[in-house]
Tab-separated table of N, CA and C in Angstrom:
chain	number	residue	atom	x	y	z
A	1	MET	N	41.144	97.114	201.097
A	1	MET	CA	41.733	96.601	199.874
A	1	MET	C	41.826	97.730	198.847
A	2	ILE	N	42.956	97.832	198.212
A	2	ILE	CA	43.151	98.815	197.151
A	2	ILE	C	42.554	98.261	195.861
A	3	GLN	N	41.837	99.109	195.162
A	3	GLN	CA	41.172	98.723	193.926
A	3	GLN	C	42.010	99.196	192.735
A	4	LEU	N	42.100	98.362	191.708
A	4	LEU	CA	42.761	98.723	190.460
A	4	LEU	C	41.693	99.116	189.459
A	5	ILE	N	41.849	100.297	188.854
A	5	ILE	CA	40.913	100.773	187.849
A	5	ILE	C	41.672	100.992	186.550
A	6	LEU	N	41.162	100.387	185.470
A	6	LEU	CA	41.764	100.517	184.148
A	6	LEU	C	40.975	101.530	183.335
A	7	ILE	N	41.695	102.477	182.727
A	7	ILE	CA	41.077	103.471	181.865
A	7	ILE	C	41.769	103.455	180.517
A	8	GLY	N	41.116	104.015	179.513
A	8	GLY	CA	41.672	104.094	178.168
A	8	GLY	C	40.550	104.052	177.151
A	9	SER	N	40.918	104.226	175.921
A	9	SER	CA	39.954	104.279	174.829
A	9	SER	C	39.276	102.931	174.608
A	10	ARG	N	38.118	102.975	173.942
A	10	ARG	CA	37.521	101.715	173.510
A	10	ARG	C	38.515	101.044	172.569
A	11	GLY	N	38.651	99.766	172.702
A	11	GLY	CA	39.606	99.026	171.889
A	11	GLY	C	40.995	98.931	172.497
A	12	ALA	N	41.213	99.568	173.652
A	12	ALA	CA	42.537	99.525	174.288
A	12	ALA	C	42.804	98.188	174.968
A	13	GLY	N	41.746	97.433	175.277
A	13	GLY	CA	41.925	96.129	175.914
A	13	GLY	C	41.650	96.140	177.408
A	14	LYS	N	40.928	97.136	177.886
A	14	LYS	CA	40.689	97.255	179.323
A	14	LYS	C	39.994	96.026	179.905
A	15	THR	N	38.964	95.547	179.234
A	15	THR	CA	38.225	94.394	179.754
A	15	THR	C	39.079	93.134	179.715
A	16	ALA	N	39.728	92.883	178.595
A	16	ALA	CA	40.561	91.677	178.481
A	16	ALA	C	41.725	91.709	179.460
A	17	VAL	N	42.397	92.842	179.549
A	17	VAL	CA	43.526	92.964	180.481
A	17	VAL	C	43.010	92.894	181.914
A	18	GLY	N	41.895	93.557	182.187
A	18	GLY	CA	41.332	93.525	183.535
A	18	GLY	C	40.998	92.117	183.991
A	19	ARG	N	40.380	91.353	183.108
A	19	ARG	CA	40.076	89.947	183.448
A	19	ARG	C	41.358	89.163	183.720
A	20	ALA	N	42.374	89.379	182.880
A	20	ALA	CA	43.639	88.656	183.043
A	20	ALA	C	44.345	89.058	184.342
A	21	VAL	N	44.346	90.332	184.660
A	21	VAL	CA	44.967	90.792	185.911
A	21	VAL	C	44.224	90.196	187.104
A	22	ALA	N	42.897	90.278	187.085
A	22	ALA	CA	42.101	89.736	188.185
A	22	ALA	C	42.357	88.243	188.368
A	23	ALA	N	42.456	87.500	187.263
A	23	ALA	CA	42.731	86.065	187.347
A	23	ALA	C	44.100	85.812	187.970
A	24	ARG	N	45.094	86.596	187.566
A	24	ARG	CA	46.440	86.426	188.123
A	24	ARG	C	46.471	86.729	189.619
A	25	LEU	N	45.654	87.695	190.038
A	25	LEU	CA	45.619	88.079	191.449
A	25	LEU	C	44.632	87.254	192.266
A	26	GLY	N	43.780	86.479	191.574
A	26	GLY	CA	42.758	85.704	192.279
A	26	GLY	C	41.716	86.594	192.943
A	27	ARG	N	41.390	87.699	192.257
A	27	ARG	CA	40.451	88.675	192.808
A	27	ARG	C	39.341	88.960	191.803
A	28	PRO	N	38.211	89.494	192.255
A	28	PRO	CA	37.071	89.743	191.364
A	28	PRO	C	37.317	90.894	190.379
A	29	PHE	N	36.714	90.742	189.203
A	29	PHE	CA	36.777	91.736	188.130
A	29	PHE	C	35.369	92.194	187.772
A	30	ALA	N	35.238	93.450	187.374
A	30	ALA	CA	33.975	93.956	186.837
A	30	ALA	C	34.263	94.950	185.717
A	31	ASP	N	33.331	95.006	184.789
A	31	ASP	CA	33.384	95.959	183.685
A	31	ASP	C	32.277	96.979	183.926
A	32	LEU	N	32.616	98.269	183.928
A	32	LEU	CA	31.634	99.299	184.213
A	32	LEU	C	30.505	99.301	183.195
A	33	ASP	N	30.813	99.034	181.923
A	33	ASP	CA	29.753	98.970	180.914
A	33	ASP	C	28.728	97.896	181.262
A	34	ASP	N	29.196	96.739	181.709
A	34	ASP	CA	28.278	95.661	182.082
A	34	ASP	C	27.399	96.075	183.255
A	35	ARG	N	27.993	96.741	184.225
A	35	ARG	CA	27.224	97.189	185.389
A	35	ARG	C	26.205	98.254	184.985
A	36	ALA	N	26.608	99.157	184.096
A	36	ALA	CA	25.691	100.215	183.662
A	36	ALA	C	24.531	99.632	182.861
A	37	ILE	N	24.818	98.694	181.966
A	37	ILE	CA	23.746	98.115	181.150
A	37	ILE	C	22.812	97.276	182.023
A	38	ALA	N	23.337	96.684	183.082
A	38	ALA	CA	22.475	95.957	184.024
A	38	ALA	C	21.503	96.917	184.707
A	39	LEU	N	21.966	98.120	185.028
A	39	LEU	CA	21.073	99.126	185.618
A	39	LEU	C	19.968	99.527	184.645
A	40	ALA	N	20.263	99.428	183.354
A	40	ALA	CA	19.271	99.762	182.322
A	40	ALA	C	18.307	98.618	182.066
A	41	GLY	N	18.531	97.486	182.697
A	41	GLY	CA	17.649	96.336	182.511
A	41	GLY	C	18.111	95.380	181.439
A	42	GLY	N	19.342	95.527	180.972
A	42	GLY	CA	19.895	94.619	179.976
A	42	GLY	C	19.901	95.230	178.588
A	43	GLY	N	20.278	94.412	177.621
A	43	GLY	CA	20.394	94.873	176.243
A	43	GLY	C	21.830	95.209	175.910
A	44	SER	N	21.993	96.084	174.944
A	44	SER	CA	23.335	96.482	174.532
A	44	SER	C	23.518	97.980	174.725
A	45	VAL	N	24.766	98.391	174.821
A	45	VAL	CA	25.081	99.807	174.953
A	45	VAL	C	24.577	100.561	173.725
A	46	ARG	N	24.807	99.998	172.554
A	46	ARG	CA	24.378	100.649	171.309
A	46	ARG	C	22.869	100.878	171.300
A	47	ASP	N	22.108	99.852	171.667
A	47	ASP	CA	20.647	99.985	171.685
A	47	ASP	C	20.199	101.004	172.723
A	48	PHE	N	20.824	100.966	173.909
A	48	PHE	CA	20.449	101.914	174.943
A	48	PHE	C	20.727	103.344	174.487
A	49	MET	N	21.902	103.573	173.921
A	49	MET	CA	22.248	104.930	173.497
A	49	MET	C	21.371	105.397	172.344
A	50	ALA	N	21.005	104.484	171.451
A	50	ALA	CA	20.104	104.855	170.350
A	50	ALA	C	18.726	105.237	170.886
A	51	ARG	N	18.300	104.550	171.930
A	51	ARG	CA	16.978	104.777	172.504
A	51	ARG	C	16.960	105.986	173.448
A	52	ALA	N	17.974	106.102	174.308
A	52	ALA	CA	17.930	107.100	175.386
A	52	ALA	C	18.934	108.232	175.232
A	53	GLY	N	19.968	108.034	174.412
A	53	GLY	CA	20.959	109.080	174.192
A	53	GLY	C	22.185	108.956	175.081
A	54	GLU	N	23.234	109.660	174.676
A	54	GLU	CA	24.495	109.601	175.418
A	54	GLU	C	24.378	110.163	176.830
A	55	PRO	N	23.681	111.288	177.062
A	55	PRO	CA	23.593	111.787	178.446
A	55	PRO	C	22.980	110.758	179.408
A	56	ALA	N	21.978	110.035	178.961
A	56	ALA	CA	21.366	109.005	179.813
A	56	ALA	C	22.365	107.875	180.082
A	57	TRP	N	23.161	107.525	179.066
A	57	TRP	CA	24.189	106.497	179.252
A	57	TRP	C	25.222	106.949	180.272
A	58	ARG	N	25.667	108.198	180.156
A	58	ARG	CA	26.680	108.720	181.095
A	58	ARG	C	26.143	108.733	182.524
A	59	GLU	N	24.850	108.971	182.690
A	59	GLU	CA	24.249	108.921	184.023
A	59	GLU	C	24.262	107.488	184.563
A	60	LEU	N	23.981	106.519	183.709
A	60	LEU	CA	24.075	105.117	184.148
A	60	LEU	C	25.506	104.769	184.536
A	61	GLU	N	26.472	105.240	183.746
A	61	GLU	CA	27.882	105.004	184.082
A	61	GLU	C	28.209	105.600	185.452
A	62	ARG	N	27.727	106.817	185.696
A	62	ARG	CA	27.995	107.474	186.979
A	62	ARG	C	27.441	106.643	188.134
A	63	ARG	N	26.209	106.197	187.995
A	63	ARG	CA	25.593	105.381	189.045
A	63	ARG	C	26.351	104.069	189.239
A	64	ALA	N	26.713	103.428	188.135
A	64	ALA	CA	27.456	102.164	188.221
A	64	ALA	C	28.833	102.381	188.847
A	65	PHE	N	29.471	103.497	188.505
A	65	PHE	CA	30.782	103.823	189.064
A	65	PHE	C	30.700	103.973	190.586
A	66	LEU	N	29.704	104.710	191.058
A	66	LEU	CA	29.564	104.904	192.498
A	66	LEU	C	29.386	103.572	193.215
A	67	ASP	N	28.602	102.685	192.630
A	67	ASP	CA	28.400	101.368	193.225
A	67	ASP	C	29.682	100.526	193.176
A	68	ALA	N	30.376	100.581	192.040
A	68	ALA	CA	31.560	99.732	191.858
A	68	ALA	C	32.767	100.207	192.662
A	69	THR	N	32.754	101.460	193.082
A	69	THR	CA	33.896	101.974	193.847
A	69	THR	C	33.579	102.199	195.317
A	70	GLY	N	32.316	102.144	195.677
A	70	GLY	CA	31.982	102.406	197.062
A	70	GLY	C	30.996	101.448	197.669
A	71	GLY	N	30.424	100.605	196.848
A	71	GLY	CA	29.413	99.686	197.344
A	71	GLY	C	30.015	98.442	197.965
A	72	PRO	N	29.163	97.608	198.543
A	72	PRO	CA	29.642	96.398	199.203
A	72	PRO	C	30.206	95.355	198.231
A	73	GLU	N	29.827	95.428	196.982
A	73	GLU	CA	30.305	94.469	195.983
A	73	GLU	C	31.425	95.073	195.145
A	74	ARG	N	32.297	95.808	195.772
A	74	ARG	CA	33.395	96.497	195.093
A	74	ARG	C	34.399	95.488	194.535
A	75	PRO	N	34.543	95.420	193.204
A	75	PRO	CA	35.512	94.481	192.629
A	75	PRO	C	36.941	94.978	192.833
A	76	ALA	N	37.878	94.054	192.913
A	76	ALA	CA	39.288	94.428	193.070
A	76	ALA	C	39.831	95.069	191.798
A	77	VAL	N	39.321	94.649	190.651
A	77	VAL	CA	39.765	95.174	189.364
A	77	VAL	C	38.530	95.642	188.600
A	78	LEU	N	38.562	96.890	188.126
A	78	LEU	CA	37.429	97.495	187.441
A	78	LEU	C	37.902	98.145	186.148
A	79	ALA	N	37.259	97.800	185.035
A	79	ALA	CA	37.533	98.432	183.745
A	79	ALA	C	36.443	99.455	183.470
A	80	LEU	N	36.832	100.711	183.253
A	80	LEU	CA	35.874	101.748	182.921
A	80	LEU	C	35.638	101.777	181.422
A	81	GLY	N	34.486	102.292	181.017
A	81	GLY	CA	34.234	102.540	179.607
A	81	GLY	C	35.127	103.684	179.135
A	82	GLY	N	35.432	103.712	177.859
A	82	GLY	CA	36.340	104.712	177.318
A	82	GLY	C	35.916	106.143	177.578
A	83	GLY	N	34.618	106.407	177.562
A	83	GLY	CA	34.125	107.760	177.757
A	83	GLY	C	33.747	108.092	179.180
A	84	ALA	N	33.895	107.156	180.100
A	84	ALA	CA	33.501	107.409	181.488
A	84	ALA	C	34.247	108.607	182.072
A	85	VAL	N	35.474	108.810	181.635
A	85	VAL	CA	36.267	109.923	182.173
A	85	VAL	C	35.744	111.284	181.737
A	86	THR	N	34.816	111.321	180.788
A	86	THR	CA	34.234	112.599	180.371
A	86	THR	C	33.139	113.063	181.325
A	87	VAL	N	32.752	112.209	182.250
A	87	VAL	CA	31.717	112.535	183.236
A	87	VAL	C	32.404	113.190	184.443
A	88	ALA	N	32.061	114.435	184.709
A	88	ALA	CA	32.721	115.190	185.782
A	88	ALA	C	32.659	114.459	187.123
A	89	ALA	N	31.519	113.876	187.454
A	89	ALA	CA	31.374	113.184	188.738
A	89	ALA	C	32.293	111.964	188.820
A	90	ILE	N	32.518	111.288	187.705
A	90	ILE	CA	33.435	110.143	187.703
A	90	ILE	C	34.872	110.629	187.839
A	91	ARG	N	35.236	111.687	187.108
A	91	ARG	CA	36.594	112.250	187.249
A	91	ARG	C	36.841	112.682	188.692
A	92	ASP	N	35.865	113.385	189.263
A	92	ASP	CA	36.020	113.827	190.652
A	92	ASP	C	36.162	112.640	191.590
A	93	GLY	N	35.363	111.601	191.358
A	93	GLY	CA	35.455	110.398	192.179
A	93	GLY	C	36.805	109.716	192.045
A	94	LEU	N	37.306	109.626	190.823
A	94	LEU	CA	38.625	109.024	190.609
A	94	LEU	C	39.716	109.824	191.308
A	95	ASP	N	39.641	111.145	191.198
A	95	ASP	CA	40.625	111.997	191.883
A	95	ASP	C	40.605	111.759	193.386
A	96	LEU	N	39.409	111.756	193.971
A	96	LEU	CA	39.295	111.561	195.416
A	96	LEU	C	39.806	110.187	195.847
A	97	LEU	N	39.427	109.173	195.087
A	97	LEU	CA	39.864	107.815	195.422
A	97	LEU	C	41.378	107.664	195.285
A	98	ARG	N	41.937	108.237	194.213
A	98	ARG	CA	43.389	108.165	194.013
A	98	ARG	C	44.117	108.897	195.134
A	99	GLU	N	43.631	110.101	195.470
A	99	GLU	CA	44.264	110.888	196.533
A	99	GLU	C	44.157	110.204	197.890
A	100	SER	N	43.085	109.454	198.115
A	100	SER	CA	42.920	108.747	199.383
A	100	SER	C	43.809	107.509	199.462
A	101	GLY	N	44.341	107.093	198.320
A	101	GLY	CA	45.175	105.893	198.287
A	101	GLY	C	44.388	104.604	198.168
A	102	SER	N	43.078	104.705	197.953
A	102	SER	CA	42.261	103.487	197.915
A	102	SER	C	42.165	102.861	196.528
A	103	VAL	N	42.657	103.558	195.496
A	103	VAL	CA	42.689	102.989	194.150
A	103	VAL	C	44.029	103.271	193.491
A	104	ARG	N	44.339	102.447	192.515
A	104	ARG	CA	45.443	102.695	191.587
A	104	ARG	C	44.803	102.710	190.209
A	105	ILE	N	45.149	103.719	189.418
A	105	ILE	CA	44.525	103.899	188.111
A	105	ILE	C	45.579	103.701	187.034
A	106	VAL	N	45.315	102.740	186.147
A	106	VAL	CA	46.225	102.416	185.052
A	106	VAL	C	45.568	102.812	183.738
A	107	TRP	N	46.275	103.612	182.964
A	107	TRP	CA	45.836	104.005	181.625
A	107	TRP	C	46.473	103.047	180.617
A	108	LEU	N	45.633	102.341	179.874
A	108	LEU	CA	46.114	101.506	178.774
A	108	LEU	C	46.133	102.383	177.532
A	109	SER	N	47.301	102.864	177.218
A	109	SER	CA	47.498	103.783	176.098
A	109	SER	C	47.700	102.984	174.817
A	110	THR	N	47.006	103.393	173.772
A	110	THR	CA	47.053	102.652	172.515
A	110	THR	C	47.042	103.645	171.361
A	111	PRO	N	47.967	103.519	170.412
A	111	PRO	CA	47.982	104.434	169.264
A	111	PRO	C	46.692	104.339	168.449
A	112	VAL	N	46.289	105.464	167.884
A	112	VAL	CA	45.027	105.547	167.146
A	112	VAL	C	44.961	104.520	166.010
A	113	GLU	N	46.075	104.268	165.339
A	113	GLU	CA	46.073	103.307	164.226
A	113	GLU	C	45.738	101.900	164.715
A	114	LEU	N	46.270	101.535	165.875
A	114	LEU	CA	45.993	100.217	166.436
A	114	LEU	C	44.549	100.135	166.926
A	115	LEU	N	44.064	101.208	167.547
A	115	LEU	CA	42.655	101.232	167.962
A	115	LEU	C	41.745	101.045	166.760
A	116	ALA	N	42.038	101.751	165.672
A	116	ALA	CA	41.222	101.639	164.458
A	116	ALA	C	41.226	100.208	163.940
A	117	ALA	N	42.398	99.583	163.897
A	117	ALA	CA	42.487	98.198	163.409
A	117	ALA	C	41.689	97.254	164.309
A	118	ARG	N	41.806	97.427	165.616
A	118	ARG	CA	41.074	96.571	166.547
A	118	ARG	C	39.562	96.758	166.401
A	119	LEU	N	39.125	98.005	166.271
A	119	LEU	CA	37.685	98.270	166.160
A	119	LEU	C	37.120	97.826	164.816
A	120	GLN	N	37.934	97.864	163.769
A	120	GLN	CA	37.473	97.336	162.478
A	120	GLN	C	37.306	95.828	162.565
A	121	ALA	N	38.215	95.174	163.272
A	121	ALA	CA	38.158	93.719	163.404
A	121	ALA	C	37.025	93.283	164.335
A	122	ALA	N	36.777	94.062	165.381
A	122	ALA	CA	35.762	93.694	166.378
A	122	ALA	C	35.119	94.965	166.926
A	123	PRO	N	34.101	95.500	166.232
A	123	PRO	CA	33.507	96.764	166.658
A	123	PRO	C	32.704	96.699	167.954
A	124	GLY	N	32.359	95.519	168.392
A	124	GLY	CA	31.597	95.400	169.623
A	124	GLY	C	30.195	95.960	169.466
A	125	ASP	N	29.607	96.358	170.598
A	125	ASP	CA	28.227	96.827	170.543
A	125	ASP	C	28.141	98.347	170.642
A	126	ARG	N	29.191	99.036	170.269
A	126	ARG	CA	29.198	100.493	170.339
A	126	ARG	C	28.978	101.100	168.972
A	127	GLY	N	28.244	102.161	168.938
A	127	GLY	CA	28.063	102.939	167.718
A	127	GLY	C	28.893	104.201	167.789
A	128	SER	N	28.833	104.975	166.747
A	128	SER	CA	29.529	106.251	166.695
A	128	SER	C	28.905	107.216	167.698
A	129	LEU	N	29.750	108.016	168.332
A	129	LEU	CA	29.274	109.039	169.261
A	129	LEU	C	29.122	110.397	168.587
A	130	THR	N	29.793	110.562	167.455
A	130	THR	CA	29.838	111.874	166.803
A	130	THR	C	29.125	111.920	165.465
A	131	GLY	N	28.725	110.758	164.951
A	131	GLY	CA	28.124	110.701	163.628
A	131	GLY	C	29.146	110.551	162.517
A	132	LEU	N	30.430	110.581	162.851
A	132	LEU	CA	31.491	110.447	161.856
A	132	LEU	C	31.773	109.000	161.486
A	133	GLY	N	31.311	108.082	162.269
A	133	GLY	CA	31.654	106.674	162.092
A	133	GLY	C	32.625	106.258	163.176
A	134	LEU	N	32.565	105.006	163.559
A	134	LEU	CA	33.339	104.479	164.676
A	134	LEU	C	34.836	104.731	164.542
A	135	ILE	N	35.379	104.534	163.349
A	135	ILE	CA	36.819	104.696	163.135
A	135	ILE	C	37.175	106.159	162.908
A	136	ASP	N	36.371	106.858	162.125
A	136	ASP	CA	36.675	108.248	161.779
A	136	ASP	C	36.627	109.186	162.981
A	137	GLU	N	35.862	108.841	163.996
A	137	GLU	CA	35.746	109.729	165.155
A	137	GLU	C	36.882	109.555	166.168
A	138	LEU	N	37.697	108.511	166.015
A	138	LEU	CA	38.747	108.228	167.005
A	138	LEU	C	39.675	109.409	167.276
A	139	PRO	N	40.231	110.081	166.259
A	139	PRO	CA	41.146	111.193	166.569
A	139	PRO	C	40.494	112.293	167.406
A	140	ALA	N	39.252	112.633	167.092
A	140	ALA	CA	38.566	113.687	167.849
A	140	ALA	C	38.295	113.239	169.290
A	141	LEU	N	37.867	111.996	169.464
A	141	LEU	CA	37.618	111.492	170.816
A	141	LEU	C	38.900	111.451	171.629
A	142	LEU	N	39.977	110.980	171.012
A	142	LEU	CA	41.252	110.894	171.727
A	142	LEU	C	41.797	112.269	172.079
A	143	ALA	N	41.579	113.255	171.223
A	143	ALA	CA	42.050	114.613	171.513
A	143	ALA	C	41.432	115.131	172.814
A	144	VAL	N	40.194	114.768	173.082
A	144	VAL	CA	39.513	115.180	174.313
A	144	VAL	C	39.881	114.273	175.478
A	145	ARG	N	39.925	112.982	175.230
A	145	ARG	CA	40.041	112.018	176.325
A	145	ARG	C	41.460	111.750	176.801
A	146	GLU	N	42.448	111.749	175.909
A	146	GLU	CA	43.811	111.408	176.338
A	146	GLU	C	44.338	112.321	177.444
A	147	PRO	N	44.098	113.637	177.385
A	147	PRO	CA	44.544	114.458	178.523
A	147	PRO	C	43.859	114.067	179.839
A	148	LEU	N	42.625	113.620	179.760
A	148	LEU	CA	41.916	113.165	180.957
A	148	LEU	C	42.530	111.864	181.468
A	149	TYR	N	42.778	110.919	180.567
A	149	TYR	CA	43.418	109.657	180.971
A	149	TYR	C	44.762	109.943	181.644
A	150	ARG	N	45.556	110.805	181.017
A	150	ARG	CA	46.894	111.140	181.522
A	150	ARG	C	46.791	111.759	182.917
A	151	GLY	N	45.865	112.691	183.088
A	151	GLY	CA	45.740	113.382	184.361
A	151	GLY	C	45.195	112.536	185.491
A	152	LEU	N	44.421	111.532	185.165
A	152	LEU	CA	43.797	110.696	186.191
A	152	LEU	C	44.637	109.489	186.597
A	153	SER	N	45.513	109.041	185.729
A	153	SER	CA	46.204	107.768	185.962
A	153	SER	C	47.431	107.903	186.854
A	154	ASN	N	47.707	106.822	187.582
A	154	ASN	CA	48.961	106.706	188.322
A	154	ASN	C	50.100	106.326	187.395
A	155	VAL	N	49.765	105.553	186.355
A	155	VAL	CA	50.767	105.047	185.426
A	155	VAL	C	50.078	104.731	184.100
A	156	ALA	N	50.855	104.788	183.018
A	156	ALA	CA	50.340	104.422	181.691
A	156	ALA	C	51.189	103.294	181.127
A	157	PHE	N	50.520	102.346	180.484
A	157	PHE	CA	51.218	101.265	179.793
A	157	PHE	C	50.743	101.226	178.355
A	158	ASP	N	51.682	101.244	177.431
A	158	ASP	CA	51.383	101.187	176.004
A	158	ASP	C	51.050	99.744	175.642
A	159	THR	N	49.958	99.552	174.918
A	159	THR	CA	49.540	98.203	174.545
A	159	THR	C	50.014	97.808	173.152
A	160	ALA	N	50.616	98.732	172.422
A	160	ALA	CA	51.029	98.452	171.036
A	160	ALA	C	52.051	97.314	170.988
A	161	GLY	N	51.781	96.345	170.121
A	161	GLY	CA	52.698	95.237	169.913
A	161	GLY	C	52.793	94.268	171.073
A	162	ARG	N	51.837	94.332	171.986
A	162	ARG	CA	51.877	93.471	173.167
A	162	ARG	C	50.566	92.713	173.293
A	163	SER	N	50.665	91.466	173.684
A	163	SER	CA	49.466	90.647	173.890
A	163	SER	C	48.780	91.039	175.195
A	164	VAL	N	47.558	90.584	175.343
A	164	VAL	CA	46.822	90.804	176.589
A	164	VAL	C	47.624	90.253	177.765
A	165	ALA	N	48.182	89.064	177.597
A	165	ALA	CA	48.956	88.443	178.671
A	165	ALA	C	50.179	89.290	179.028
A	166	GLU	N	50.856	89.828	178.035
A	166	GLU	CA	52.034	90.663	178.301
A	166	GLU	C	51.654	91.944	179.046
A	167	VAL	N	50.566	92.572	178.627
A	167	VAL	CA	50.128	93.790	179.305
A	167	VAL	C	49.693	93.456	180.733
A	168	ALA	N	48.945	92.377	180.894
A	168	ALA	CA	48.503	91.977	182.236
A	168	ALA	C	49.703	91.686	183.134
A	169	ASP	N	50.709	91.010	182.609
A	169	ASP	CA	51.916	90.726	183.391
A	169	ASP	C	52.605	92.022	183.810
A	170	THR	N	52.644	93.009	182.917
A	170	THR	CA	53.252	94.301	183.218
A	170	THR	C	52.488	95.012	184.328
A	171	VAL	N	51.163	94.978	184.240
A	171	VAL	CA	50.335	95.616	185.273
A	171	VAL	C	50.554	94.934	186.621
A	172	VAL	N	50.536	93.609	186.641
A	172	VAL	CA	50.726	92.873	187.898
A	172	VAL	C	52.121	93.141	188.460
A	173	ALA	N	53.132	93.174	187.600
A	173	ALA	CA	54.489	93.475	188.069
A	173	ALA	C	54.553	94.871	188.692
A	174	TRP	N	53.902	95.839	188.041
A	174	TRP	CA	53.872	97.200	188.593
A	174	TRP	C	53.171	97.212	189.955
A	175	LEU	N	52.040	96.532	190.033
A	175	LEU	CA	51.315	96.481	191.297
A	175	LEU	C	52.165	95.871	192.402
A	176	THR	N	52.905	94.841	192.058
A	176	THR	CA	53.725	94.135	193.032
A	176	THR	C	54.929	94.979	193.445
A	177	THR	N	55.645	95.511	192.488
A	177	THR	CA	56.860	96.264	192.814
A	177	THR	C	56.566	97.616	193.441
A	178	SER	N	55.422	98.185	193.121
A	178	SER	CA	55.073	99.481	193.694
A	178	SER	C	54.274	99.314	194.994
A	179	LYS	N	54.063	98.050	195.368
A	179	LYS	CA	53.250	97.738	196.550
A	179	LYS	C	51.897	98.426	196.474
A	180	ALA	N	51.345	98.411	195.243
A	180	ALA	CA	50.094	99.119	194.984
A	180	ALA	C	48.870	98.390	195.510
A	181	LEU	N	48.968	97.092	195.726
A	181	LEU	CA	47.829	96.343	196.276
A	181	LEU	C	48.156	95.883	197.681
A	182	SER	N	47.163	95.914	198.516
A	182	SER	CA	47.393	95.400	199.866
A	182	SER	C	46.302	94.431	200.240
């Protein structure tokens, strides 16, 4: 079975779109953040990072990624955390999986202004990674991450001005017309 992996910034809608795509396909969905926090014994990402730091979080993401892409409980649709692509082992794994044809990687591209509005409305359980504040750090994070998203993805879909359902329909249509799922 080919696995669909969603990448993009926090606030891009990866989890919501991933759930909607999985529901449309009748296949299992998983969120890498949820899997990583389960490895930590529960709690929130913000609390874990405050207690253990970002490097420890990235290691949990790496472990969760390996399980979610190679383990027996491999979900058909997987949403990665926004910063997961900054982990070399995850990037290497995504490259290998994409080259093998066993995954399709979709980048949910979202303009910084829309990300800021979404994060102001619903900041979730994430804190600032840079000390600049959740909204103020977005341009710097995107400057590093967008080239990684672009290089890793099979396709990018802009989420601006589109509902979760519209984006999910676009992803499913792409999967169907490109024969990306088997």
